[in-house]
Short mmCIF file of N, CA and C in Angstrom, two decimals:
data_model
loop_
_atom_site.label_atom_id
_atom_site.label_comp_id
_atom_site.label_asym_id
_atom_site.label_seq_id
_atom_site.Cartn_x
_atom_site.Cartn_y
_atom_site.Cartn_z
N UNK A 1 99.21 81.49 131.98
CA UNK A 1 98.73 82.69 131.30
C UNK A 1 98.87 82.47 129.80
N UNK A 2 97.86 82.77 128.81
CA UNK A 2 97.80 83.05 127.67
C UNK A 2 98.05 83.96 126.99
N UNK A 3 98.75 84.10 125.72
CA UNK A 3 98.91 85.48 124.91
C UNK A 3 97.51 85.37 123.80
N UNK A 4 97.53 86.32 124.13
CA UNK A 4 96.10 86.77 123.02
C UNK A 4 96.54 88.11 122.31
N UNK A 5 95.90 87.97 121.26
CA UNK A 5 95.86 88.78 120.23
C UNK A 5 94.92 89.30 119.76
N UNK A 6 94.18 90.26 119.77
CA UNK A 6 93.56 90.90 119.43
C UNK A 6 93.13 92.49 118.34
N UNK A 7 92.47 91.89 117.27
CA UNK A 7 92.74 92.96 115.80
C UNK A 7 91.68 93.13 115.48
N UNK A 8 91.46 94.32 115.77
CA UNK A 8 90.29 95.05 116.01
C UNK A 8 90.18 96.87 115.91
N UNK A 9 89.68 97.13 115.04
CA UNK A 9 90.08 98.74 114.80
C UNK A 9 89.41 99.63 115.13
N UNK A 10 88.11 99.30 115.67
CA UNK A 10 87.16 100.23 116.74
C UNK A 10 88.20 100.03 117.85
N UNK A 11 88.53 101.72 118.18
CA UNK A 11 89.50 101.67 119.54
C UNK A 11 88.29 100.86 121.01
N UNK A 12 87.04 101.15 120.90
CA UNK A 12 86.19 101.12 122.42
C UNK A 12 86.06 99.65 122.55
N UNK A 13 85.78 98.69 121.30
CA UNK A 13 86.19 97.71 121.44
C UNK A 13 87.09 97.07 121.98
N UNK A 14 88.00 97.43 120.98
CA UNK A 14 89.32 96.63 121.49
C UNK A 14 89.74 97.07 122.95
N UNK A 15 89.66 98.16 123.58
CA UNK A 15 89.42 98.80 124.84
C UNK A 15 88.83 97.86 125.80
N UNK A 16 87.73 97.52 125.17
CA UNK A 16 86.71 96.27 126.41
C UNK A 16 87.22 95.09 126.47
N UNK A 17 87.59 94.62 125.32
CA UNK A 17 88.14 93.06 125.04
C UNK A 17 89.53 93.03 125.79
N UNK A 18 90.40 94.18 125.13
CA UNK A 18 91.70 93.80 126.35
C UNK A 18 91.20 94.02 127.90
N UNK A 19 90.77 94.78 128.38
CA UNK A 19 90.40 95.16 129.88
C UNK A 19 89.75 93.95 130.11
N UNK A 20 88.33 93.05 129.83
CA UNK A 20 87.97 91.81 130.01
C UNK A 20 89.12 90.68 130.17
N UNK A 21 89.97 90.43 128.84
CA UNK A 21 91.19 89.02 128.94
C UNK A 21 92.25 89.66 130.10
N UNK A 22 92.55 90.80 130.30
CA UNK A 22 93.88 91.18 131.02
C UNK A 22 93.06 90.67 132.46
N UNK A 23 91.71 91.20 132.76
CA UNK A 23 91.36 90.40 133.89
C UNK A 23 91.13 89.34 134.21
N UNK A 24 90.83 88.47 133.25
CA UNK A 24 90.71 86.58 133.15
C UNK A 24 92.36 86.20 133.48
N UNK A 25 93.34 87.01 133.25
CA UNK A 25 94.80 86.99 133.49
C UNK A 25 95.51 86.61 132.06
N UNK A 26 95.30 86.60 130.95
CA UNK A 26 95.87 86.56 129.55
C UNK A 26 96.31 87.62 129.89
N UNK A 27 97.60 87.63 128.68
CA UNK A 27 98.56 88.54 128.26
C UNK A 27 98.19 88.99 126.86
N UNK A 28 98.07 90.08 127.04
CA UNK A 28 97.01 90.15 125.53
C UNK A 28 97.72 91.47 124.93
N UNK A 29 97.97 91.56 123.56
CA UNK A 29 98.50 92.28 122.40
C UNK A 29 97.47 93.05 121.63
N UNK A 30 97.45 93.69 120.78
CA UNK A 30 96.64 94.08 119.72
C UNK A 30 97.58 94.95 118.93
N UNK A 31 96.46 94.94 117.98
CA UNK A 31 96.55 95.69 116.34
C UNK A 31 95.20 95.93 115.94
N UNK A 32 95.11 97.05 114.97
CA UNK A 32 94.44 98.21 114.39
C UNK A 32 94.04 97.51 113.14
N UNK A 33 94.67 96.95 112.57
CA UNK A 33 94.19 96.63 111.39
C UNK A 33 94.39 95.24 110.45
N UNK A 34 94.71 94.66 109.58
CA UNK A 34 94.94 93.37 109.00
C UNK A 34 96.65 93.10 109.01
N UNK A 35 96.60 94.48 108.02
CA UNK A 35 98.69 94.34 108.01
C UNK A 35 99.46 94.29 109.49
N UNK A 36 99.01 95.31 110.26
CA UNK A 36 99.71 95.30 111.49
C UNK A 36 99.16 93.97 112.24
N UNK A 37 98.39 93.68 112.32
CA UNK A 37 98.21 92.08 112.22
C UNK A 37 99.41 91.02 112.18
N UNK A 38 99.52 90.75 110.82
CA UNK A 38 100.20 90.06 110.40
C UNK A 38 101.74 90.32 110.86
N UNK A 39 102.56 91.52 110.90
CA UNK A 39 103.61 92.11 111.14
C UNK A 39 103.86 91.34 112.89
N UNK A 40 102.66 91.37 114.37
CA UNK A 40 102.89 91.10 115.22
C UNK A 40 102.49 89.64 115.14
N UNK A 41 102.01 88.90 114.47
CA UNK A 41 101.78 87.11 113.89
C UNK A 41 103.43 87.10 113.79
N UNK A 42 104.05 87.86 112.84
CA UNK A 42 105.58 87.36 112.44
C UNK A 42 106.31 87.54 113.70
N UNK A 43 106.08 88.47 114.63
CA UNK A 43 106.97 88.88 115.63
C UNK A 43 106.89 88.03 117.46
N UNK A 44 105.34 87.50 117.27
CA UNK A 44 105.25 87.03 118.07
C UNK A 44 104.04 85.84 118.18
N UNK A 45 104.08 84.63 118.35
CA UNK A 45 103.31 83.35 118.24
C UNK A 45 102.09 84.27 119.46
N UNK A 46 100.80 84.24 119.03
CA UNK A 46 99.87 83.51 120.21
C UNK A 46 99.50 82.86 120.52
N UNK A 47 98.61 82.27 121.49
CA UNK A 47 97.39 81.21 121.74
C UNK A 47 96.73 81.39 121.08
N UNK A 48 95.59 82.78 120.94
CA UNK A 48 94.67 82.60 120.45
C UNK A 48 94.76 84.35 119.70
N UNK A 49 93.94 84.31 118.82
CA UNK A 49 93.66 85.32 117.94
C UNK A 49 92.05 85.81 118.03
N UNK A 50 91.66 86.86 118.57
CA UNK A 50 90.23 87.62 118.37
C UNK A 50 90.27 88.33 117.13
N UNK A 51 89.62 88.20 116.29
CA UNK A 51 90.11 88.85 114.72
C UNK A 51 88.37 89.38 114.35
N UNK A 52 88.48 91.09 113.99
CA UNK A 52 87.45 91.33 113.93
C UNK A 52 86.78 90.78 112.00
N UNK A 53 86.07 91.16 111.28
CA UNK A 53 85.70 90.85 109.71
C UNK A 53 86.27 92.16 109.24
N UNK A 54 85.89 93.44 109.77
CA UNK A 54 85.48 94.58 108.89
C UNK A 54 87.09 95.66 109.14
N UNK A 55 87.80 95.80 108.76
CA UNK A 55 88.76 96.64 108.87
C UNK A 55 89.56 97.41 107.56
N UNK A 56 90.13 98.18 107.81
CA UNK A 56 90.64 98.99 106.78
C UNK A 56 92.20 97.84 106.59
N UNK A 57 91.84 97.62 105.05
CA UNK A 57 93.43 97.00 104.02
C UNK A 57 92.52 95.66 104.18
N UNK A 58 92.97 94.89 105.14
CA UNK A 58 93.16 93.05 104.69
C UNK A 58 91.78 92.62 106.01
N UNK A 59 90.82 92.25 105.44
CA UNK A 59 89.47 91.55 106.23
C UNK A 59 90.19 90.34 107.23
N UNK A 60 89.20 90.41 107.93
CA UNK A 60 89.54 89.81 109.02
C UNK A 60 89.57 87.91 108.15
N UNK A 61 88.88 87.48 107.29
CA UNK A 61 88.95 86.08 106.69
C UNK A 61 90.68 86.29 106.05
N UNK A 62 90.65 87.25 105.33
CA UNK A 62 92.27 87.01 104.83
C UNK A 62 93.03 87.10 105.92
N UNK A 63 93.15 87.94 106.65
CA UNK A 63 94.23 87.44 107.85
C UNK A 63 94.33 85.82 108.17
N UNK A 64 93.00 85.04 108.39
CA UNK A 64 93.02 84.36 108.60
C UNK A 64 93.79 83.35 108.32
N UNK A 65 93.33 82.95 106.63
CA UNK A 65 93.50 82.50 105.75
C UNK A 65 94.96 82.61 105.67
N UNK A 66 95.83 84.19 105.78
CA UNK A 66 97.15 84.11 106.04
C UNK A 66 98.07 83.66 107.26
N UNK A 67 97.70 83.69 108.28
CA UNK A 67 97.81 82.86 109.44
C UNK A 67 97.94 81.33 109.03
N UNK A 68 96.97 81.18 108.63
CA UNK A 68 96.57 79.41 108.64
C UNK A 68 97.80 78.62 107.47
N UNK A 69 98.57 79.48 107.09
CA UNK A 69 99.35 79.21 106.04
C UNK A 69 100.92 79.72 106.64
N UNK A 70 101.07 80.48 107.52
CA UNK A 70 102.52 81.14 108.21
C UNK A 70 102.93 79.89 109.04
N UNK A 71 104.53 79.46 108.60
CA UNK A 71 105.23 78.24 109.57
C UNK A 71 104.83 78.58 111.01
N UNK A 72 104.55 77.62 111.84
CA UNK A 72 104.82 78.19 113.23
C UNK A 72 103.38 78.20 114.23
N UNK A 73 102.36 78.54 112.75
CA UNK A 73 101.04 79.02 113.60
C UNK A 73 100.08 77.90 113.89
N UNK A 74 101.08 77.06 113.99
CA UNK A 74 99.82 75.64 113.68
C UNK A 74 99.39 75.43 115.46
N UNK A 75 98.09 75.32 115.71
CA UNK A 75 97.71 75.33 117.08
C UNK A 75 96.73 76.56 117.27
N UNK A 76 97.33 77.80 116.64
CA UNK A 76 97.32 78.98 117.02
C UNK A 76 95.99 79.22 117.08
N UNK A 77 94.50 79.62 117.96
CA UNK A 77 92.87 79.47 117.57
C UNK A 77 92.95 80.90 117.15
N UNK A 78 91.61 80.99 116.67
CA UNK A 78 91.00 82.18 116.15
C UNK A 78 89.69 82.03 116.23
N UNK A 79 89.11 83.10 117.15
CA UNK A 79 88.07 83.43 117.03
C UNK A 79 87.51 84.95 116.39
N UNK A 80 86.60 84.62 115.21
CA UNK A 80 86.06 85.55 114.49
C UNK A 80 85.10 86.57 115.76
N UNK A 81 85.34 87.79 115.71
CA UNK A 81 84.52 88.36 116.58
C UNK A 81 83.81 89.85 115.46
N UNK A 82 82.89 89.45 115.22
CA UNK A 82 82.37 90.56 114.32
C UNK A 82 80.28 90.89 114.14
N UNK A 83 80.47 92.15 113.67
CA UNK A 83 78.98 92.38 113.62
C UNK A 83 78.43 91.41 112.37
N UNK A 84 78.88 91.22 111.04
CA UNK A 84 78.70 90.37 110.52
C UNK A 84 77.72 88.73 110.99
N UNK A 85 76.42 88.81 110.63
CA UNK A 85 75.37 87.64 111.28
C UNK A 85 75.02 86.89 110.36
N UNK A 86 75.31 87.37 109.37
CA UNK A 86 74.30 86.31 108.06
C UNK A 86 75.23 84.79 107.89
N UNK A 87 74.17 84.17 107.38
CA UNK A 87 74.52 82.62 107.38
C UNK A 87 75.70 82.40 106.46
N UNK A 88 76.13 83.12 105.39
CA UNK A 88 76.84 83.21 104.29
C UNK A 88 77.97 83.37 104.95
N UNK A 89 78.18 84.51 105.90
CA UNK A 89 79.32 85.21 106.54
C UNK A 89 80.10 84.23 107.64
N UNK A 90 79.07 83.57 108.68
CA UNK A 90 79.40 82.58 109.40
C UNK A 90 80.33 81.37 108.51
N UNK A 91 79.63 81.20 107.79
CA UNK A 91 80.40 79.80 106.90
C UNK A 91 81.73 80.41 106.19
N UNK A 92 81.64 81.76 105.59
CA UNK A 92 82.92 81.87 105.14
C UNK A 92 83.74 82.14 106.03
N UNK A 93 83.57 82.52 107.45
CA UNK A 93 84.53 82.40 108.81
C UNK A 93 84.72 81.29 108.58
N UNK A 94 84.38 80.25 108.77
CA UNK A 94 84.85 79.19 109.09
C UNK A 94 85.65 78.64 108.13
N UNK A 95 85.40 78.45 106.68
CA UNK A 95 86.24 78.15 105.79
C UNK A 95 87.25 79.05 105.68
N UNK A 96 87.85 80.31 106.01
CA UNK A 96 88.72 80.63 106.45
C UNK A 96 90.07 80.32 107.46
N UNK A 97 88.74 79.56 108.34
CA UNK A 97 89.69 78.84 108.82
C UNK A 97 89.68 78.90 110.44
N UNK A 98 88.77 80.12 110.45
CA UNK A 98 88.27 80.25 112.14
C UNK A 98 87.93 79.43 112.75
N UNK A 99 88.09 78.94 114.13
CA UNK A 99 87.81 78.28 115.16
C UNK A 99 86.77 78.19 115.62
N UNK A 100 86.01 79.57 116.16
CA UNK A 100 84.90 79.87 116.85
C UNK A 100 84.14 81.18 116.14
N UNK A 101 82.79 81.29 115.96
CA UNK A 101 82.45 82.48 115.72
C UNK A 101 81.61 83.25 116.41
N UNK A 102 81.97 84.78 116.90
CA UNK A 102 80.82 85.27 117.45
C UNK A 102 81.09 86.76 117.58
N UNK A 103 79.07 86.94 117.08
CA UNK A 103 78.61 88.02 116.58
C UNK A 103 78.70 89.35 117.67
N UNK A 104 78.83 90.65 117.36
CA UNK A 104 78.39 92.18 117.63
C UNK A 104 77.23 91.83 117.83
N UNK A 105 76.68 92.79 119.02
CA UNK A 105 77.07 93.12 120.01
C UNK A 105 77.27 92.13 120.91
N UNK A 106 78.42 91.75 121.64
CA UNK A 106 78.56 90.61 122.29
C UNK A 106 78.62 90.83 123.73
N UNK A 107 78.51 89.99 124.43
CA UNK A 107 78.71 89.80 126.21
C UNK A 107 80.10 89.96 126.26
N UNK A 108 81.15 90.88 127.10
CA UNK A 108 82.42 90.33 127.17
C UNK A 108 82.47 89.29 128.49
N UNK A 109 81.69 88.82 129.19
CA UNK A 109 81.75 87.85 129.91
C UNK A 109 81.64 86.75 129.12
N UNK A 110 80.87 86.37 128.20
CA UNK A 110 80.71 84.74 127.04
C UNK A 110 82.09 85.30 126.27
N UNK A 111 82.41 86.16 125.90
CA UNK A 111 84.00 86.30 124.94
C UNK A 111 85.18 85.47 125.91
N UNK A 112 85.03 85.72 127.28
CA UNK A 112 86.16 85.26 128.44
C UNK A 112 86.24 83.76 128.45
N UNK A 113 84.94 83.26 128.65
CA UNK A 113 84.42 82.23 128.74
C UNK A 113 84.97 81.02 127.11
N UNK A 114 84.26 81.66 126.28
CA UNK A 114 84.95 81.16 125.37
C UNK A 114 86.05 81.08 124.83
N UNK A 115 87.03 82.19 125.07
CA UNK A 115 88.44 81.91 125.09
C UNK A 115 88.82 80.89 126.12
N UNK A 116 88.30 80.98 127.01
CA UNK A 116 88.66 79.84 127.88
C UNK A 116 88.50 78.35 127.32
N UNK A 117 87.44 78.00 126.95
CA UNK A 117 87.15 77.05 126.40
C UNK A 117 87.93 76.33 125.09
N UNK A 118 88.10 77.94 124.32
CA UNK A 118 88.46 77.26 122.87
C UNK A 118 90.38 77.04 123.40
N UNK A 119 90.44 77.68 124.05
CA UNK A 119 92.09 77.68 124.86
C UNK A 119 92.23 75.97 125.60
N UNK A 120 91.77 75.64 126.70
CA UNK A 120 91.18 74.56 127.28
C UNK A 120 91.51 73.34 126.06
N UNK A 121 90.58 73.60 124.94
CA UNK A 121 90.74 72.34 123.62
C UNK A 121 92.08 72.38 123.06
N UNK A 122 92.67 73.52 122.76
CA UNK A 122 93.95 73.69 122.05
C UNK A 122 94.89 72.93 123.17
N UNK A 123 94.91 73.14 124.25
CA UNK A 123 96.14 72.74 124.78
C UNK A 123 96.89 71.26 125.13
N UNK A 124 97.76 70.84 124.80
CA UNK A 124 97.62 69.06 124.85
C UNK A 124 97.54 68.23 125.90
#
């Protein structure tokens, strides 16, 4: 089983995404926003991170970006999950530091799938 993390501040979202991973069998967490984010990063390592772009205080790239820099988190994936589509936005996910990216409105069956996958590569 995997811990996942998930930060995401539309409650119906984050609602679908945990109900989807809790049934793939991950152990999955969340937070509301960037700071509370970071606060459960310090408190508890995941596998993987679902990190939305658009939230109230700290964007989903600075979390990142702060992650990718916290002792401990090295391994840790992130996938960008956001309405955000433009070509500009994709690339600055990634130079952030994201793993995987993918756009609103999404399948939560390809979200499962791809945690699986990007999980699958991380592990040694």
């Amino acid at each position: 089983m995997s811990s996942v993390l998930i930060v995401e501040d539309d409650l119906d979202i984050r609602d679908l995404t945990v109900f989807r991973l809790e049934q793939a069998g991950h152990d999955v967490r969340t937070a509301g926003d960037g700071m509370e984010a970071l606060t459960e990063l310090e408190a508890n390592r995941p596998d993987i991170v679902i990190l939305d772009w658009m939230m109230p205080g700290l964007s989903g790239p600075e979390v990142c970006r702060r992650l990718r820099e916290m002792p401990g988190m090295e391994g840790v994936v992130v996938l960008m999950l956001t309405s955000k589509a433009q070509e500009g936005d994709v690339e600055e996910g990634f130079r952030a530091g994201a793993d995987d990216y993918m756009v609103k409105p999404f399948s939560p069956r390809e979200l499962a799938v791809r945690v699986e996958a990007l999980l699958s590569r991380a592990r040694p």
